[in-house]
Amino acid sequence: MVSQLLRQLCVVFLLTASGLSFASDPATAPIRVVTEELPPYNMAENGMVTGLSTEIVQAVMAGLGLNPKIEILPWARAFDLAQHSDNVLIYSMARTQEREHLFKWVGAIAPTTWFLFSLSERPVWLNSLDDARQYHIATVNQDVGEQYLMAHGFQVGKELQSSSMYENNYRKLKVDHVELWISNELNAIHLMRKNGDDPETTMVRSLPLPELSSEEGLYMAFSPGTPDATVERFRGELDRIKRDGTYQAIVKKWLQNPSG
């Protein structure tokens, strides 16, 4: 009897020492939170991550008693990490048919409206997407705008000039390296103001892109290896802050002042 008890205690000790436990719950495992530099939705300021989407994500995590570090990475890296690592939360991401099966979606966190933009000093007027094929267009590597244009036959290195940062693309537009820039409207307004330009006099909305635009817009989502229970906890808390008005207050604040 004593020897059997000793054997059981040894098994428990070995499992504990190796990081396993009978009481371990995958749904309580630490999560990693990743995003990109996409002002005013997510951005680094004074060593802190802020923005419209960030405040929504932080409100959800606070409601769950969580406060993980938010990492800003190049979008292609964040996107890859969220596909292939467990317990990774990624935002702000457009929910497209191509991405639907790649992630476990929590919910919408920010509205977005997309355009092809040009500058008022060199305006480009387009009647259709096909009209844009004769121009060079600034895109961000693997973001939804670039993926959208590629799905319509545009090619990186030909019509598309791909970059790792949205701000680089506005600079390309300013110095005439490209004639067009694909971006969501809030991002465009923020970057123009940050560079000392007035969007009211600088920005030309050359072509609206309704297929990319919606009130739901951008989402938060988990990697496919994340436990369903974790996803449901986040989904429930996001629904709660939408019911109590927290979500609406954050969105209203940033829509009124995209520069934060």
Coordinates of N, CA, C and O in Angstrom, one line a residue, residues 113-180:
T113 N -13.4 52.3 -44.3 CA -13.8 52.6 -45.7 C -12.5 52.7 -46.5 O -11.6 53.5 -46.2
W114 N -12.4 52.0 -47.6 CA -11.2 51.9 -48.5 C -11.4 52.7 -49.8 O -12.5 52.8 -50.4
F115 N -10.3 53.3 -50.2 CA -10.2 54.0 -51.5 C -8.8 53.8 -52.1 O -7.9 53.4 -51.5
L116 N -8.8 54.0 -53.4 CA -7.5 54.3 -54.1 C -7.4 55.9 -54.0 O -8.3 56.6 -54.4
F117 N -6.3 56.3 -53.4 CA -6.1 57.8 -53.2 C -5.0 58.3 -54.2 O -4.1 57.6 -54.6
S118 N -5.2 59.6 -54.6 CA -4.1 60.3 -55.2 C -4.0 61.7 -54.6 O -4.7 62.0 -53.6
L119 N -3.1 62.5 -55.0 CA -2.9 63.8 -54.5 C -3.5 64.9 -55.3 O -3.5 64.8 -56.6
S120 N -4.0 65.9 -54.7 CA -4.7 67.0 -55.4 C -3.7 67.7 -56.4 O -4.2 68.2 -57.5
E121 N -2.4 67.7 -56.2 CA -1.5 68.3 -57.1 C -1.2 67.4 -58.3 O -0.8 67.9 -59.4
R122 N -1.5 66.1 -58.2 CA -1.4 65.2 -59.3 C -2.6 64.3 -59.3 O -2.5 63.0 -59.1
P123 N -3.8 64.8 -59.5 CA -5.0 64.0 -59.3 C -5.2 62.9 -60.4 O -4.8 63.1 -61.6
V124 N -5.7 61.8 -60.0 CA -6.0 60.7 -60.9 C -7.5 60.4 -60.7 O -7.9 60.1 -59.6
W125 N -8.2 60.4 -61.8 CA -9.6 60.2 -61.8 C -9.9 58.8 -62.4 O -9.6 58.6 -63.6
L126 N -10.6 58.0 -61.7 CA -10.8 56.6 -62.1 C -12.3 56.3 -62.2 O -13.1 56.7 -61.3
N127 N -12.8 55.7 -63.2 CA -14.2 55.2 -63.3 C -14.4 53.8 -62.9 O -15.5 53.4 -62.5
S128 N -13.3 53.0 -62.9 CA -13.3 51.6 -62.5 C -11.9 51.1 -62.1 O -10.9 51.8 -62.3
L129 N -11.9 50.0 -61.5 CA -10.6 49.4 -61.1 C -9.7 49.2 -62.3 O -8.5 49.3 -62.2
D130 N -10.3 48.8 -63.4 CA -9.5 48.5 -64.6 C -8.7 49.8 -65.0 O -7.6 49.7 -65.6
D131 N -9.3 51.0 -64.8 CA -8.6 52.2 -65.1 C -7.3 52.4 -64.4 O -6.4 53.2 -64.8
A132 N -7.2 51.7 -63.2 CA -6.0 51.9 -62.4 C -4.8 51.1 -62.9 O -3.7 51.2 -62.4
R133 N -5.0 50.2 -63.9 CA -3.9 49.3 -64.3 C -2.7 50.0 -65.0 O -1.6 49.5 -65.1
Q134 N -3.0 51.2 -65.4 CA -1.9 52.0 -66.1 C -1.0 52.8 -65.1 O -0.1 53.5 -65.5
Y135 N -1.3 52.7 -63.8 CA -0.6 53.4 -62.8 C 0.2 52.5 -61.9 O -0.1 51.3 -61.7
H136 N 1.1 53.1 -61.1 CA 1.8 52.4 -60.0 C 1.1 52.7 -58.7 O 0.7 53.9 -58.5
I137 N 0.8 51.7 -58.0 CA 0.0 51.8 -56.7 C 0.8 51.3 -55.5 O 1.4 50.2 -55.5
A138 N 0.8 52.1 -54.5 CA 1.5 51.7 -53.3 C 0.7 50.8 -52.4 O -0.5 51.1 -52.2
T139 N 1.2 49.7 -52.0 CA 0.5 48.7 -51.2 C 1.4 48.3 -50.0 O 2.6 48.6 -49.9
V140 N 0.8 47.6 -49.0 CA 1.5 47.0 -47.9 C 1.5 45.5 -48.1 O 0.5 44.9 -48.4
N141 N 2.7 44.9 -47.9 CA 2.9 43.5 -48.1 C 1.9 42.6 -47.4 O 1.8 42.6 -46.1
Q142 N 1.1 41.9 -48.1 CA 0.1 40.9 -47.6 C -1.1 41.5 -46.9 O -1.8 40.8 -46.3
D143 N -1.3 42.8 -46.9 CA -2.4 43.4 -46.3 C -3.6 43.2 -47.2 O -3.5 42.8 -48.4
V144 N -4.8 43.5 -46.7 CA -6.0 43.2 -47.5 C -6.1 44.0 -48.8 O -6.7 43.5 -49.8
G145 N -5.6 45.2 -48.7 CA -5.6 46.0 -49.9 C -4.8 45.4 -51.1 O -5.2 45.3 -52.2
E146 N -3.6 45.0 -50.7 CA -2.7 44.3 -51.7 C -3.3 43.0 -52.2 O -3.3 42.7 -53.4
Q147 N -3.9 42.2 -51.2 CA -4.5 40.9 -51.6 C -5.7 41.2 -52.5 O -5.9 40.4 -53.5
Y148 N -6.4 42.2 -52.3 CA -7.6 42.6 -53.1 C -7.2 42.9 -54.5 O -7.7 42.4 -55.5
L149 N -6.1 43.7 -54.7 CA -5.7 44.1 -56.0 C -5.1 42.9 -56.7 O -5.3 42.7 -57.9
M150 N -4.3 42.1 -56.0 CA -3.7 40.9 -56.6 C -4.8 39.9 -57.1 O -4.7 39.3 -58.2
A151 N -5.9 39.8 -56.3 CA -7.0 38.9 -56.7 C -7.7 39.4 -58.0 O -8.4 38.7 -58.7
H152 N -7.5 40.7 -58.3 CA -8.1 41.3 -59.5 C -7.0 41.5 -60.6 O -7.2 42.2 -61.6
G153 N -5.9 40.7 -60.5 CA -4.9 40.6 -61.6 C -3.8 41.6 -61.5 O -2.9 41.6 -62.4
F154 N -3.7 42.5 -60.5 CA -2.6 43.4 -60.4 C -1.4 42.6 -59.8 O -1.5 41.6 -59.1
Q155 N -0.2 43.0 -60.1 CA 1.0 42.2 -59.8 C 2.0 43.1 -59.0 O 2.3 44.2 -59.4
V156 N 2.6 42.5 -57.9 CA 3.6 43.2 -57.2 C 4.9 43.3 -58.1 O 5.2 42.3 -58.7
G157 N 5.5 44.4 -58.1 CA 6.6 44.6 -59.0 C 6.3 45.1 -60.4 O 7.1 45.6 -61.1
K158 N 5.0 45.1 -60.7 CA 4.5 45.7 -61.9 C 3.7 46.9 -61.6 O 4.2 48.0 -61.5
E159 N 2.4 46.7 -61.4 CA 1.5 47.9 -61.0 C 1.7 48.2 -59.5 O 1.6 49.3 -59.1
L160 N 1.9 47.1 -58.7 CA 2.0 47.3 -57.2 C 3.4 47.5 -56.7 O 4.3 46.7 -57.0
Q161 N 3.6 48.5 -55.9 CA 4.8 48.8 -55.2 C 4.7 48.5 -53.8 O 4.1 49.3 -53.0
S162 N 5.1 47.3 -53.3 CA 4.8 46.8 -52.0 C 5.8 47.3 -51.0 O 7.0 47.4 -51.2
S163 N 5.3 47.6 -49.7 CA 6.1 48.1 -48.6 C 5.7 47.4 -47.4 O 4.7 46.7 -47.3
S164 N 6.5 47.5 -46.3 CA 6.1 46.9 -45.0 C 5.4 47.9 -44.1 O 4.8 47.4 -43.1
M165 N 5.3 49.2 -44.5 CA 4.6 50.1 -43.6 C 3.7 51.1 -44.4 O 4.1 51.5 -45.5
Y166 N 2.6 51.4 -43.8 CA 1.6 52.3 -44.5 C 2.3 53.7 -44.7 O 2.0 54.4 -45.7
E167 N 3.0 54.2 -43.7 CA 3.6 55.5 -43.8 C 4.6 55.6 -45.0 O 4.7 56.7 -45.6
N168 N 5.3 54.6 -45.2 CA 6.2 54.6 -46.4 C 5.4 54.8 -47.7 O 5.9 55.5 -48.6
N169 N 4.2 54.3 -47.8 CA 3.5 54.4 -49.0 C 3.0 55.8 -49.2 O 2.9 56.3 -50.4
Y170 N 2.6 56.5 -48.2 CA 2.2 57.9 -48.3 C 3.4 58.8 -48.8 O 3.3 59.6 -49.6
R171 N 4.6 58.4 -48.3 CA 5.8 59.1 -48.7 C 6.1 58.9 -50.2 O 6.5 59.8 -50.9
K172 N 5.9 57.6 -50.6 CA 6.1 57.3 -52.0 C 5.1 58.2 -52.9 O 5.5 58.7 -54.0
L173 N 3.9 58.3 -52.4 CA 2.9 59.1 -53.2 C 3.4 60.6 -53.2 O 3.3 61.2 -54.3
K174 N 3.8 61.1 -52.1 CA 4.2 62.5 -52.1 C 5.4 62.8 -53.0 O 5.5 63.9 -53.6
V175 N 6.4 61.9 -53.1 CA 7.5 62.2 -53.9 C 7.4 61.7 -55.3 O 8.3 61.6 -56.1
D176 N 6.2 61.2 -55.7 CA 5.8 60.8 -57.0 C 6.5 59.5 -57.5 O 6.8 59.3 -58.7
H177 N 6.8 58.6 -56.5 CA 7.3 57.3 -56.9 C 6.1 56.4 -57.3 O 6.3 55.4 -58.0
V178 N 4.9 56.8 -56.9 CA 3.7 56.1 -57.3 C 2.6 57.2 -57.6 O 2.7 58.3 -57.1
E179 N 1.6 56.8 -58.4 CA 0.5 57.8 -58.7 C -0.7 57.5 -57.8 O -1.5 58.4 -57.6
L180 N -0.8 56.3 -57.2 CA -2.0 55.9 -56.4 C -1.5 55.2 -55.2 O -0.5 54.6 -55.1

